[in-house]
């Protein structure tokens, strides 16, 4: 009662004066330890709590309290050890998992933090704080599909903050879900109408949907509010780059760099634009300089890989892609990039290994399935390639490249009718695709020539 009333000194005195049969009871030591914690006598509290370890029912709580004491002593490693020990006995305490996850994050151990946020969400699936924290760590480790799905759940809770709508929009945009990004940014705009970052997010979403006029309106609105904001200038430059006004975009990026000379996002955007302007050597030089000063900037390594590919230097492109993938081993984008570079350099076994790993990280990503199909095709494994392309189509019915490649394999297998179906799908997605139109005409002609006598039917 004294502890509940926040009177720790009286609680300690009462416990010390108790000479009855409960004096050596572990509960007695637990309460005494808590009162001493409240009094700030942390060493005494620690010694007292350790006396409860013999009781399996009290030990987990005592270990949790000891973790708080280690935190007071700024010894995170011992706090982590104590919390892990507590959870090994009581694994159903969501708040303990959350506490441990935060400790791992403070120590930059994201891989260790992730399962504890997952456990916290599993135990309390409607807790907005836990859902948002899990979404954020998915985003940090590069599991963007999982991040988006978790953000979507977080947004359905009643206590979600406006900032989360913006974060969710950024993730949706990063994985190419422009429609969802636009909707989430629109909601963020209604909650934070003067936030220029949200305006730039809305601009990027509109641009991804092909609404360049609306994208420019959002960017200019942000610019009027914050003309010297680097994020705003970068977003405005991106719109002009998308419109094909590349020199204008370069000028805006240069202005952003005058505001913040070392802003790596602007440097990266400018370098990518130099590639589009065919100023490849300049882009490579700038990206190399950026990776030297920002050696753990995985986006820069990825861009450098593509820049080297533009020069035809496959070995350098592969090395740069390896750097990006190593820095973010759970990031599907970089694993996908590395798989492509292995394929381009003719190292098909390594490409298959990397892409298989990427598929395990993002099993619903159609791009990975298509890339696996390309690798199997290069290995002359037509059956496995066809399976991969069909899987890509299942994951994304608008995956035109997968339809085309599946059609080419079916054509080789003399399944002309099925091949024609695939090429018709490509044409329905891209009506002006000349190769698809040519292939469709070819397989229709083959059907007529052979009259079905030599045509095979492949089980799809």
Tab-separated table of C-alpha atoms in Angstrom:
chain	number	residue	atom	x	y	z
A	1	UNK	CA	0.000	0.000	0.000
A	2	UNK	CA	2.851	2.400	0.800
A	3	UNK	CA	4.465	1.670	-2.582
A	4	UNK	CA	1.177	2.280	-4.421
A	5	UNK	CA	0.856	5.558	-2.514
A	6	UNK	CA	4.359	6.550	-3.699
A	7	UNK	CA	5.790	6.487	-0.172
A	8	UNK	CA	8.897	4.304	-0.701
A	9	UNK	CA	10.657	5.293	2.552
A	10	UNK	CA	7.686	4.205	4.658
A	11	UNK	CA	7.405	1.043	2.565
A	12	UNK	CA	11.056	0.176	3.210
A	13	UNK	CA	10.726	0.807	6.950
A	14	UNK	CA	7.632	-1.364	7.162
A	15	UNK	CA	9.342	-4.185	5.278
A	16	UNK	CA	12.500	-3.986	7.393
A	17	UNK	CA	10.476	-4.060	10.612
A	18	UNK	CA	8.631	-7.169	9.483
A	19	UNK	CA	10.270	-10.013	11.395
A	20	UNK	CA	7.452	-12.452	10.780
A	21	UNK	CA	7.511	-15.619	8.634
A	22	UNK	CA	7.329	-13.540	5.455
A	23	UNK	CA	10.649	-11.826	6.126
A	24	UNK	CA	12.577	-14.289	3.935
A	25	UNK	CA	9.754	-14.647	1.441
A	26	UNK	CA	10.851	-13.715	-2.139
A	27	UNK	CA	7.837	-11.396	-2.411
A	28	UNK	CA	9.188	-9.533	0.608
A	29	UNK	CA	12.536	-9.050	-1.177
A	30	UNK	CA	10.777	-8.001	-4.375
A	31	UNK	CA	8.816	-5.263	-2.613
A	32	UNK	CA	11.902	-4.159	-0.714
A	33	UNK	CA	13.857	-3.964	-3.972
A	34	UNK	CA	11.098	-1.879	-5.592
A	35	UNK	CA	11.012	0.552	-2.671
A	36	UNK	CA	14.782	0.986	-2.848
A	37	UNK	CA	14.566	1.591	-6.594
A	38	UNK	CA	12.036	4.332	-5.938
A	39	UNK	CA	14.410	5.851	-3.375
A	40	UNK	CA	17.221	5.932	-5.941
A	41	UNK	CA	19.405	3.460	-4.034
A	42	UNK	CA	20.094	1.374	-7.086
A	43	UNK	CA	22.921	-0.837	-5.815
A	44	UNK	CA	20.911	-1.792	-2.711
A	45	UNK	CA	17.896	-2.465	-4.908
A	46	UNK	CA	19.927	-4.677	-7.242
A	47	UNK	CA	21.287	-6.809	-4.390
A	48	UNK	CA	17.812	-7.144	-2.893
A	49	UNK	CA	16.184	-8.156	-6.175
A	50	UNK	CA	18.830	-10.799	-6.818
A	51	UNK	CA	17.643	-12.563	-3.656
A	52	UNK	CA	14.410	-13.445	-5.464
A	53	UNK	CA	16.034	-15.420	-8.283
A	54	UNK	CA	15.360	-18.750	-6.590
A	55	UNK	CA	11.619	-18.287	-7.081
A	56	UNK	CA	10.678	-19.063	-10.712
A	57	UNK	CA	7.453	-17.049	-10.471
A	58	UNK	CA	9.130	-13.871	-9.255
A	59	UNK	CA	12.476	-14.143	-11.039
A	60	UNK	CA	11.287	-12.754	-14.437
A	61	UNK	CA	9.822	-9.622	-12.832
A	62	UNK	CA	12.945	-9.180	-10.736
A	63	UNK	CA	15.090	-9.500	-13.864
A	64	UNK	CA	12.956	-6.895	-15.626
A	65	UNK	CA	13.421	-4.521	-12.695
A	66	UNK	CA	17.148	-5.253	-12.692
A	67	UNK	CA	17.241	-4.288	-16.367
A	68	UNK	CA	15.862	-0.876	-15.393
A	69	UNK	CA	18.638	-0.585	-12.812
A	70	UNK	CA	21.291	-1.420	-15.399
A	71	UNK	CA	19.808	1.266	-17.619
A	72	UNK	CA	20.126	3.750	-14.764
A	73	UNK	CA	23.786	2.726	-14.586
A	74	UNK	CA	24.050	3.239	-18.399
A	75	UNK	CA	25.024	-0.385	-18.958
A	76	UNK	CA	22.824	-1.323	-21.909
A	77	UNK	CA	24.470	-4.693	-22.514
A	78	UNK	CA	23.639	-5.956	-19.008
A	79	UNK	CA	20.142	-4.520	-19.328
A	80	UNK	CA	19.706	-6.448	-22.585
A	81	UNK	CA	20.948	-9.642	-20.929
A	82	UNK	CA	18.527	-9.210	-18.022
A	83	UNK	CA	15.567	-8.548	-20.328
A	84	UNK	CA	16.373	-11.555	-22.504
A	85	UNK	CA	16.514	-13.707	-19.367
A	86	UNK	CA	13.165	-12.339	-18.190
A	87	UNK	CA	11.534	-12.977	-21.573
A	88	UNK	CA	12.897	-16.513	-21.730
A	89	UNK	CA	10.572	-17.285	-18.785
A	90	UNK	CA	7.733	-14.859	-19.504
A	91	UNK	CA	7.651	-14.504	-23.319
A	92	UNK	CA	4.142	-13.033	-23.414
A	93	UNK	CA	4.966	-9.586	-22.035
A	94	UNK	CA	4.532	-7.260	-25.031
A	95	UNK	CA	5.922	-4.204	-23.235
A	96	UNK	CA	9.084	-6.114	-22.340
A	97	UNK	CA	9.622	-7.070	-25.976
A	98	UNK	CA	9.145	-3.416	-26.925
A	99	UNK	CA	11.633	-2.292	-24.277
A	100	UNK	CA	14.212	-4.811	-25.459
A	101	UNK	CA	13.673	-3.864	-29.107
A	102	UNK	CA	14.301	-0.207	-28.290
A	103	UNK	CA	17.513	-1.132	-26.479
A	104	UNK	CA	18.734	-3.097	-29.481
A	105	UNK	CA	17.908	-0.149	-31.731
A	106	UNK	CA	19.831	2.235	-29.480
A	107	UNK	CA	22.815	-0.080	-29.943
A	108	UNK	CA	22.210	-0.142	-33.734
A	109	UNK	CA	21.313	-3.853	-33.663
A	110	UNK	CA	18.320	-3.692	-35.970
A	111	UNK	CA	18.316	-7.387	-36.859
A	112	UNK	CA	18.064	-8.248	-33.153
A	113	UNK	CA	15.340	-5.657	-32.547
A	114	UNK	CA	13.091	-6.840	-35.385
A	115	UNK	CA	11.799	-10.124	-33.858
A	116	UNK	CA	10.951	-8.386	-30.591
A	117	UNK	CA	8.815	-5.794	-32.361
A	118	UNK	CA	7.195	-8.680	-34.238
A	119	UNK	CA	6.472	-10.408	-30.919
A	120	UNK	CA	5.099	-7.208	-29.393
A	121	UNK	CA	2.712	-6.758	-32.336
A	122	UNK	CA	1.664	-10.400	-32.242
A	123	UNK	CA	0.799	-10.045	-28.546
A	124	UNK	CA	-0.962	-6.679	-28.972
A	125	UNK	CA	-1.981	-6.490	-32.656
A	126	UNK	CA	-3.952	-3.249	-32.293
A	127	UNK	CA	-1.269	-1.284	-30.456
A	128	UNK	CA	-0.523	1.658	-32.763
A	129	UNK	CA	2.849	2.378	-31.163
A	130	UNK	CA	4.063	-1.190	-31.648
A	131	UNK	CA	2.727	-1.387	-35.208
A	132	UNK	CA	4.394	1.881	-36.159
A	133	UNK	CA	7.688	0.838	-34.563
A	134	UNK	CA	7.608	-2.478	-36.437
A	135	UNK	CA	6.840	-0.698	-39.714
A	136	UNK	CA	9.728	1.694	-39.145
A	137	UNK	CA	12.245	-1.053	-38.482
A	138	UNK	CA	11.032	-3.002	-41.532
A	139	UNK	CA	11.717	0.188	-43.463
A	140	UNK	CA	15.165	0.598	-41.919
A	141	UNK	CA	16.264	-2.923	-42.827
A	142	UNK	CA	14.836	-2.609	-46.341
A	143	UNK	CA	11.797	-4.906	-46.090
A	144	UNK	CA	9.573	-2.327	-47.716
A	145	UNK	CA	6.660	-4.618	-48.600
A	146	UNK	CA	6.419	-5.702	-44.966
A	147	UNK	CA	6.785	-2.071	-43.903
A	148	UNK	CA	3.906	-1.011	-46.129
A	149	UNK	CA	1.643	-3.798	-44.892
A	150	UNK	CA	2.408	-2.925	-41.274
A	151	UNK	CA	1.901	0.791	-41.831
A	152	UNK	CA	-1.485	-0.039	-43.367
A	153	UNK	CA	-2.479	-1.845	-40.154
A	154	UNK	CA	-1.170	1.025	-38.044
A	155	UNK	CA	-3.245	3.532	-40.012
A	156	UNK	CA	-6.398	1.596	-39.127
A	157	UNK	CA	-5.903	2.220	-35.403
A	158	UNK	CA	-7.551	5.148	-33.657
A	159	UNK	CA	-4.392	6.587	-32.082
A	160	UNK	CA	-2.216	6.930	-35.190
A	161	UNK	CA	-0.330	10.236	-35.446
A	162	UNK	CA	-0.291	12.478	-38.575
A	163	UNK	CA	3.419	11.799	-39.084
A	164	UNK	CA	2.692	8.110	-39.669
A	165	UNK	CA	0.545	8.924	-42.712
A	166	UNK	CA	3.537	10.694	-44.238
A	167	UNK	CA	5.893	7.791	-43.448
A	168	UNK	CA	3.451	5.303	-44.945
A	169	UNK	CA	3.222	7.388	-48.110
A	170	UNK	CA	7.003	7.472	-48.413
A	171	UNK	CA	7.220	3.676	-48.168
A	172	UNK	CA	4.399	3.116	-50.652
A	173	UNK	CA	6.155	5.457	-53.062
A	174	UNK	CA	9.471	3.650	-52.578
A	175	UNK	CA	8.004	0.307	-53.651
A	176	UNK	CA	6.091	1.776	-56.577
A	177	UNK	CA	2.568	1.758	-55.140
A	178	UNK	CA	1.839	5.285	-56.321
A	179	UNK	CA	-1.939	5.098	-55.871
A	180	UNK	CA	-1.659	4.182	-52.206
A	181	UNK	CA	1.127	6.724	-51.742
A	182	UNK	CA	-1.083	9.450	-53.200
A	183	UNK	CA	-3.972	8.534	-50.894
A	184	UNK	CA	-1.796	8.444	-47.793
A	185	UNK	CA	-0.031	11.713	-48.629
A	186	UNK	CA	-3.418	13.324	-49.272
A	187	UNK	CA	-4.491	12.284	-45.775
A	188	UNK	CA	-1.214	13.585	-44.350
A	189	UNK	CA	-1.790	16.906	-46.144
A	190	UNK	CA	-5.206	17.265	-44.527
A	191	UNK	CA	-3.653	16.696	-41.095
A	192	UNK	CA	-0.468	18.728	-41.683
A	193	UNK	CA	-1.450	21.350	-44.295
A	194	UNK	CA	1.735	23.415	-43.921
A	195	UNK	CA	4.226	20.532	-43.943
A	196	UNK	CA	6.375	21.025	-47.056
A	197	UNK	CA	7.727	17.481	-46.793
A	198	UNK	CA	4.210	16.124	-47.224
A	199	UNK	CA	3.691	18.424	-50.215
A	200	UNK	CA	6.840	17.075	-51.850
A	201	UNK	CA	5.668	13.531	-51.122
A	202	UNK	CA	2.358	14.317	-52.814
A	203	UNK	CA	4.304	15.773	-55.731
A	204	UNK	CA	6.334	12.586	-56.122
A	205	UNK	CA	3.215	10.406	-55.919
A	206	UNK	CA	1.454	12.482	-58.581
A	207	UNK	CA	4.563	12.290	-60.759
A	208	UNK	CA	4.652	8.492	-60.403
A	209	UNK	CA	1.039	8.377	-61.569
A	210	UNK	CA	1.907	10.507	-64.596
A	211	UNK	CA	0.148	13.619	-63.287
A	212	UNK	CA	3.081	15.946	-63.914
A	213	UNK	CA	0.972	19.112	-63.818
A	214	UNK	CA	-0.337	18.265	-60.352
A	215	UNK	CA	3.160	17.236	-59.262
A	216	UNK	CA	4.492	20.640	-60.284
A	217	UNK	CA	1.649	22.401	-58.447
A	218	UNK	CA	2.488	20.576	-55.201
A	219	UNK	CA	6.210	21.291	-55.589
A	220	UNK	CA	5.646	24.980	-56.338
A	221	UNK	CA	3.305	25.315	-53.363
A	222	UNK	CA	6.035	23.890	-51.137
A	223	UNK	CA	8.581	26.196	-52.777
A	224	UNK	CA	6.478	29.274	-52.021
A	225	UNK	CA	6.442	28.292	-48.348
A	226	UNK	CA	10.113	27.300	-48.095
A	227	UNK	CA	12.204	28.519	-51.069
A	228	UNK	CA	15.505	27.597	-49.417
A	229	UNK	CA	14.486	24.184	-48.126
A	230	UNK	CA	16.764	21.504	-49.583
A	231	UNK	CA	14.050	18.832	-49.667
A	232	UNK	CA	11.735	21.227	-51.483
A	233	UNK	CA	14.392	22.233	-54.009
A	234	UNK	CA	15.257	18.581	-54.637
A	235	UNK	CA	11.597	17.715	-55.160
A	236	UNK	CA	11.145	20.620	-57.553
A	237	UNK	CA	14.261	19.588	-59.446
A	238	UNK	CA	12.916	16.044	-59.702
A	239	UNK	CA	9.722	17.311	-61.329
A	240	UNK	CA	11.652	19.265	-63.958
A	241	UNK	CA	13.850	16.220	-64.557
A	242	UNK	CA	10.719	14.126	-65.069
A	243	UNK	CA	9.390	16.714	-67.542
A	244	UNK	CA	12.622	16.364	-69.510
A	245	UNK	CA	13.860	19.840	-68.592
A	246	UNK	CA	17.180	18.422	-67.473
A	247	UNK	CA	19.271	21.581	-67.532
A	248	UNK	CA	16.635	23.379	-65.460
A	249	UNK	CA	16.700	20.492	-62.996
A	250	UNK	CA	20.504	20.671	-62.761
A	251	UNK	CA	20.254	24.385	-61.961
A	252	UNK	CA	17.808	23.683	-59.136
A	253	UNK	CA	19.977	20.886	-57.722
A	254	UNK	CA	22.978	23.235	-57.829
A	255	UNK	CA	20.985	25.809	-55.918
A	256	UNK	CA	20.090	23.183	-53.311
A	257	UNK	CA	23.783	22.338	-52.950
A	258	UNK	CA	24.562	25.998	-52.367
A	259	UNK	CA	22.118	25.854	-49.452
A	260	UNK	CA	23.597	22.613	-48.132
A	261	UNK	CA	26.809	21.682	-49.906
A	262	UNK	CA	27.124	18.255	-48.304
A	263	UNK	CA	23.519	17.098	-48.670
A	264	UNK	CA	23.989	13.588	-49.999
A	265	UNK	CA	20.437	13.214	-51.318
A	266	UNK	CA	20.916	16.214	-53.604
A	267	UNK	CA	24.348	15.012	-54.702
A	268	UNK	CA	22.832	11.646	-55.556
A	269	UNK	CA	19.918	13.151	-57.501
A	270	UNK	CA	22.292	15.405	-59.436
A	271	UNK	CA	24.581	12.484	-60.320
A	272	UNK	CA	21.662	10.422	-61.607
A	273	UNK	CA	20.619	13.344	-63.763
A	274	UNK	CA	24.130	13.630	-65.185
A	275	UNK	CA	23.745	10.032	-66.378
A	276	UNK	CA	20.542	10.972	-68.187
A	277	UNK	CA	22.421	13.852	-69.809
A	278	UNK	CA	25.050	11.320	-70.993
A	279	UNK	CA	27.654	13.074	-68.859
A	280	UNK	CA	28.694	9.638	-67.672
A	281	UNK	CA	32.298	10.330	-66.694
A	282	UNK	CA	31.232	13.308	-64.591
A	283	UNK	CA	28.517	11.210	-62.922
A	284	UNK	CA	30.953	8.398	-62.124
A	285	UNK	CA	33.467	10.875	-60.681
A	286	UNK	CA	30.821	12.531	-58.503
A	287	UNK	CA	29.440	9.205	-57.274
A	288	UNK	CA	32.910	7.895	-56.481
A	289	UNK	CA	33.587	11.039	-54.474
A	290	UNK	CA	30.254	10.604	-52.687
A	291	UNK	CA	30.985	6.987	-51.752
A	292	UNK	CA	34.390	8.028	-50.442
A	293	UNK	CA	32.900	10.610	-48.089
A	294	UNK	CA	29.738	8.595	-47.371
A	295	UNK	CA	31.080	5.050	-47.465
A	296	UNK	CA	27.921	3.582	-45.883
A	297	UNK	CA	25.461	5.354	-48.190
A	298	UNK	CA	24.021	2.333	-49.958
A	299	UNK	CA	21.952	4.379	-52.429
A	300	UNK	CA	25.151	6.006	-53.707
A	301	UNK	CA	26.801	2.606	-54.217
A	302	UNK	CA	23.719	1.401	-56.105
A	303	UNK	CA	23.775	4.478	-58.347
A	304	UNK	CA	27.507	4.037	-58.902
A	305	UNK	CA	26.851	0.460	-59.989
A	306	UNK	CA	24.406	1.651	-62.640
A	307	UNK	CA	26.832	4.382	-63.708
A	308	UNK	CA	29.604	1.830	-64.213
A	309	UNK	CA	27.172	-0.291	-66.231
A	310	UNK	CA	26.671	2.710	-68.512
A	311	UNK	CA	30.408	2.718	-69.188
A	312	UNK	CA	30.426	-1.029	-69.888
A	313	UNK	CA	32.580	-1.797	-66.826
A	314	UNK	CA	30.733	-4.895	-65.590
A	315	UNK	CA	33.304	-5.774	-62.919
A	316	UNK	CA	33.168	-2.322	-61.318
A	317	UNK	CA	29.366	-2.342	-61.545
A	318	UNK	CA	29.254	-5.692	-59.773
A	319	UNK	CA	31.646	-4.526	-57.057
A	320	UNK	CA	29.583	-1.395	-56.365
A	321	UNK	CA	26.355	-3.420	-56.258
A	322	UNK	CA	28.022	-5.815	-53.804
A	323	UNK	CA	28.821	-2.858	-51.537
A	324	UNK	CA	25.190	-1.716	-51.566
A	325	UNK	CA	23.864	-5.212	-50.834
A	326	UNK	CA	26.397	-5.750	-48.052
A	327	UNK	CA	25.436	-2.484	-46.351
A	328	UNK	CA	21.730	-3.387	-46.437
A	329	UNK	CA	21.486	-7.203	-46.573
A	330	UNK	CA	17.708	-7.256	-46.079
A	331	UNK	CA	16.999	-4.549	-48.633
A	332	UNK	CA	15.321	-6.230	-51.576
A	333	UNK	CA	16.214	-3.441	-54.011
A	334	UNK	CA	19.945	-3.943	-53.519
A	335	UNK	CA	19.700	-7.743	-53.599
A	336	UNK	CA	17.777	-7.407	-56.848
A	337	UNK	CA	20.442	-5.060	-58.215
A	338	UNK	CA	23.222	-7.447	-57.206
A	339	UNK	CA	21.432	-10.372	-58.833
A	340	UNK	CA	21.157	-8.411	-62.078
A	341	UNK	CA	24.829	-7.477	-62.049
A	342	UNK	CA	25.845	-11.089	-61.477
A	343	UNK	CA	23.617	-12.064	-64.411
A	344	UNK	CA	25.076	-9.341	-66.636
A	345	UNK	CA	28.607	-10.494	-65.816
A	346	UNK	CA	27.706	-14.094	-66.698
A	347	UNK	CA	27.921	-15.402	-63.117
A	348	UNK	CA	24.568	-17.166	-63.262
A	349	UNK	CA	24.982	-19.417	-60.222
A	350	UNK	CA	25.694	-16.406	-58.012
A	351	UNK	CA	22.791	-14.520	-59.596
A	352	UNK	CA	20.452	-17.407	-58.835
A	353	UNK	CA	21.657	-17.566	-55.221
A	354	UNK	CA	21.207	-13.833	-54.608
A	355	UNK	CA	17.784	-13.670	-56.255
A	356	UNK	CA	16.586	-16.727	-54.337
A	357	UNK	CA	17.575	-14.924	-51.128
A	358	UNK	CA	15.743	-11.812	-52.320
A	359	UNK	CA	12.666	-13.919	-53.019
A	360	UNK	CA	12.693	-15.202	-49.439
A	361	UNK	CA	12.790	-11.595	-48.199
A	362	UNK	CA	9.961	-10.457	-50.488
A	363	UNK	CA	8.003	-13.499	-51.726
A	364	UNK	CA	5.302	-11.342	-53.339
A	365	UNK	CA	7.644	-9.148	-55.400
A	366	UNK	CA	6.942	-9.887	-59.061
A	367	UNK	CA	10.190	-8.264	-60.191
A	368	UNK	CA	12.252	-10.882	-58.374
A	369	UNK	CA	10.263	-13.727	-59.915
A	370	UNK	CA	10.829	-12.219	-63.361
A	371	UNK	CA	14.560	-11.825	-62.753
A	372	UNK	CA	14.715	-15.448	-61.610
A	373	UNK	CA	13.019	-16.362	-64.865
A	374	UNK	CA	15.675	-14.451	-66.806
A	375	UNK	CA	18.461	-16.288	-64.967
A	376	UNK	CA	16.880	-19.700	-65.570
A	377	UNK	CA	16.439	-18.783	-69.224
A	378	UNK	CA	20.112	-17.821	-69.481
A	379	UNK	CA	20.949	-21.203	-67.925
A	380	UNK	CA	18.785	-22.843	-70.642
A	381	UNK	CA	16.344	-24.107	-68.017
A	382	UNK	CA	13.172	-23.358	-69.953
A	383	UNK	CA	10.774	-25.179	-67.627
A	384	UNK	CA	12.053	-23.393	-64.511
A	385	UNK	CA	12.118	-20.102	-66.409
A	386	UNK	CA	8.508	-20.510	-67.529
A	387	UNK	CA	7.427	-21.341	-63.966
A	388	UNK	CA	9.159	-18.207	-62.692
A	389	UNK	CA	7.561	-15.976	-65.340
A	390	UNK	CA	4.121	-17.419	-64.630
A	391	UNK	CA	4.683	-16.814	-60.921
A	392	UNK	CA	5.593	-13.201	-61.689
A	393	UNK	CA	2.357	-12.851	-63.663
A	394	UNK	CA	0.378	-14.277	-60.749
A	395	UNK	CA	1.971	-11.743	-58.403
A	396	UNK	CA	1.472	-8.833	-60.805
A	397	UNK	CA	-0.992	-9.314	-63.687
A	398	UNK	CA	0.432	-6.153	-65.314
A	399	UNK	CA	3.992	-7.519	-65.525
A	400	UNK	CA	4.326	-7.125	-69.295
A	401	UNK	CA	7.934	-8.323	-69.477
A	402	UNK	CA	7.000	-11.613	-67.790
A	403	UNK	CA	4.154	-12.209	-70.264
A	404	UNK	CA	6.532	-11.557	-73.155
A	405	UNK	CA	9.241	-13.886	-71.886
A	406	UNK	CA	6.699	-16.605	-71.099
A	407	UNK	CA	5.352	-16.220	-74.634
A	408	UNK	CA	8.825	-16.619	-76.138
A	409	UNK	CA	9.415	-19.842	-74.195
A	410	UNK	CA	5.996	-21.221	-75.142
A	411	UNK	CA	6.789	-20.395	-78.773
A	412	UNK	CA	10.015	-22.436	-78.543
A	413	UNK	CA	8.006	-25.263	-76.971
A	414	UNK	CA	5.624	-25.057	-79.991
A	415	UNK	CA	2.673	-24.130	-77.783
A	416	UNK	CA	1.594	-21.448	-80.237
A	417	UNK	CA	-1.905	-20.827	-78.912
A	418	UNK	CA	-0.679	-20.331	-75.374
A	419	UNK	CA	2.161	-18.155	-76.643
A	420	UNK	CA	-0.361	-16.027	-78.527
A	421	UNK	CA	-2.353	-15.565	-75.319
A	422	UNK	CA	0.768	-14.240	-73.618
A	423	UNK	CA	1.621	-11.804	-76.408
A	424	UNK	CA	-1.994	-10.597	-76.476
A	425	UNK	CA	-1.616	-9.750	-72.783
A	426	UNK	CA	1.499	-7.718	-73.558
A	427	UNK	CA	-0.332	-5.812	-76.280
A	428	UNK	CA	-3.281	-5.137	-73.958
A	429	UNK	CA	-0.836	-3.589	-71.467
A	430	UNK	CA	1.379	-1.837	-74.037
A	431	UNK	CA	-0.634	-1.497	-77.281
A	432	UNK	CA	2.287	0.038	-79.185
A	433	UNK	CA	4.937	-2.537	-78.224
A	434	UNK	CA	6.370	-3.387	-81.676
A	435	UNK	CA	8.107	-6.579	-80.586
A	436	UNK	CA	4.962	-7.947	-78.933
A	437	UNK	CA	2.910	-7.144	-82.030
A	438	UNK	CA	5.500	-8.874	-84.222
A	439	UNK	CA	5.625	-11.963	-81.983
A	440	UNK	CA	1.835	-12.162	-81.835
A	441	UNK	CA	1.625	-12.115	-85.627
A	442	UNK	CA	4.375	-14.749	-85.853
A	443	UNK	CA	2.742	-17.263	-83.511
A	444	UNK	CA	-0.653	-16.753	-85.142
A	445	UNK	CA	0.990	-17.538	-88.496
A	446	UNK	CA	2.651	-20.624	-87.037
A	447	UNK	CA	-0.741	-21.800	-85.791
A	448	UNK	CA	-2.150	-21.477	-89.296
A	449	UNK	CA	0.845	-23.157	-90.958
A	450	UNK	CA	0.921	-26.149	-88.655
A	451	UNK	CA	-2.818	-26.414	-88.234
A	452	UNK	CA	-2.378	-27.647	-84.714
A	453	UNK	CA	-0.609	-30.830	-85.845
A	454	UNK	CA	2.709	-29.971	-84.258
A	455	UNK	CA	1.339	-27.701	-81.551
A	456	UNK	CA	1.997	-28.691	-77.965
A	457	UNK	CA	-0.025	-27.789	-74.895
A	458	UNK	CA	1.966	-26.884	-71.802
A	459	UNK	CA	0.387	-27.297	-68.387
A	460	UNK	CA	0.346	-23.799	-66.907
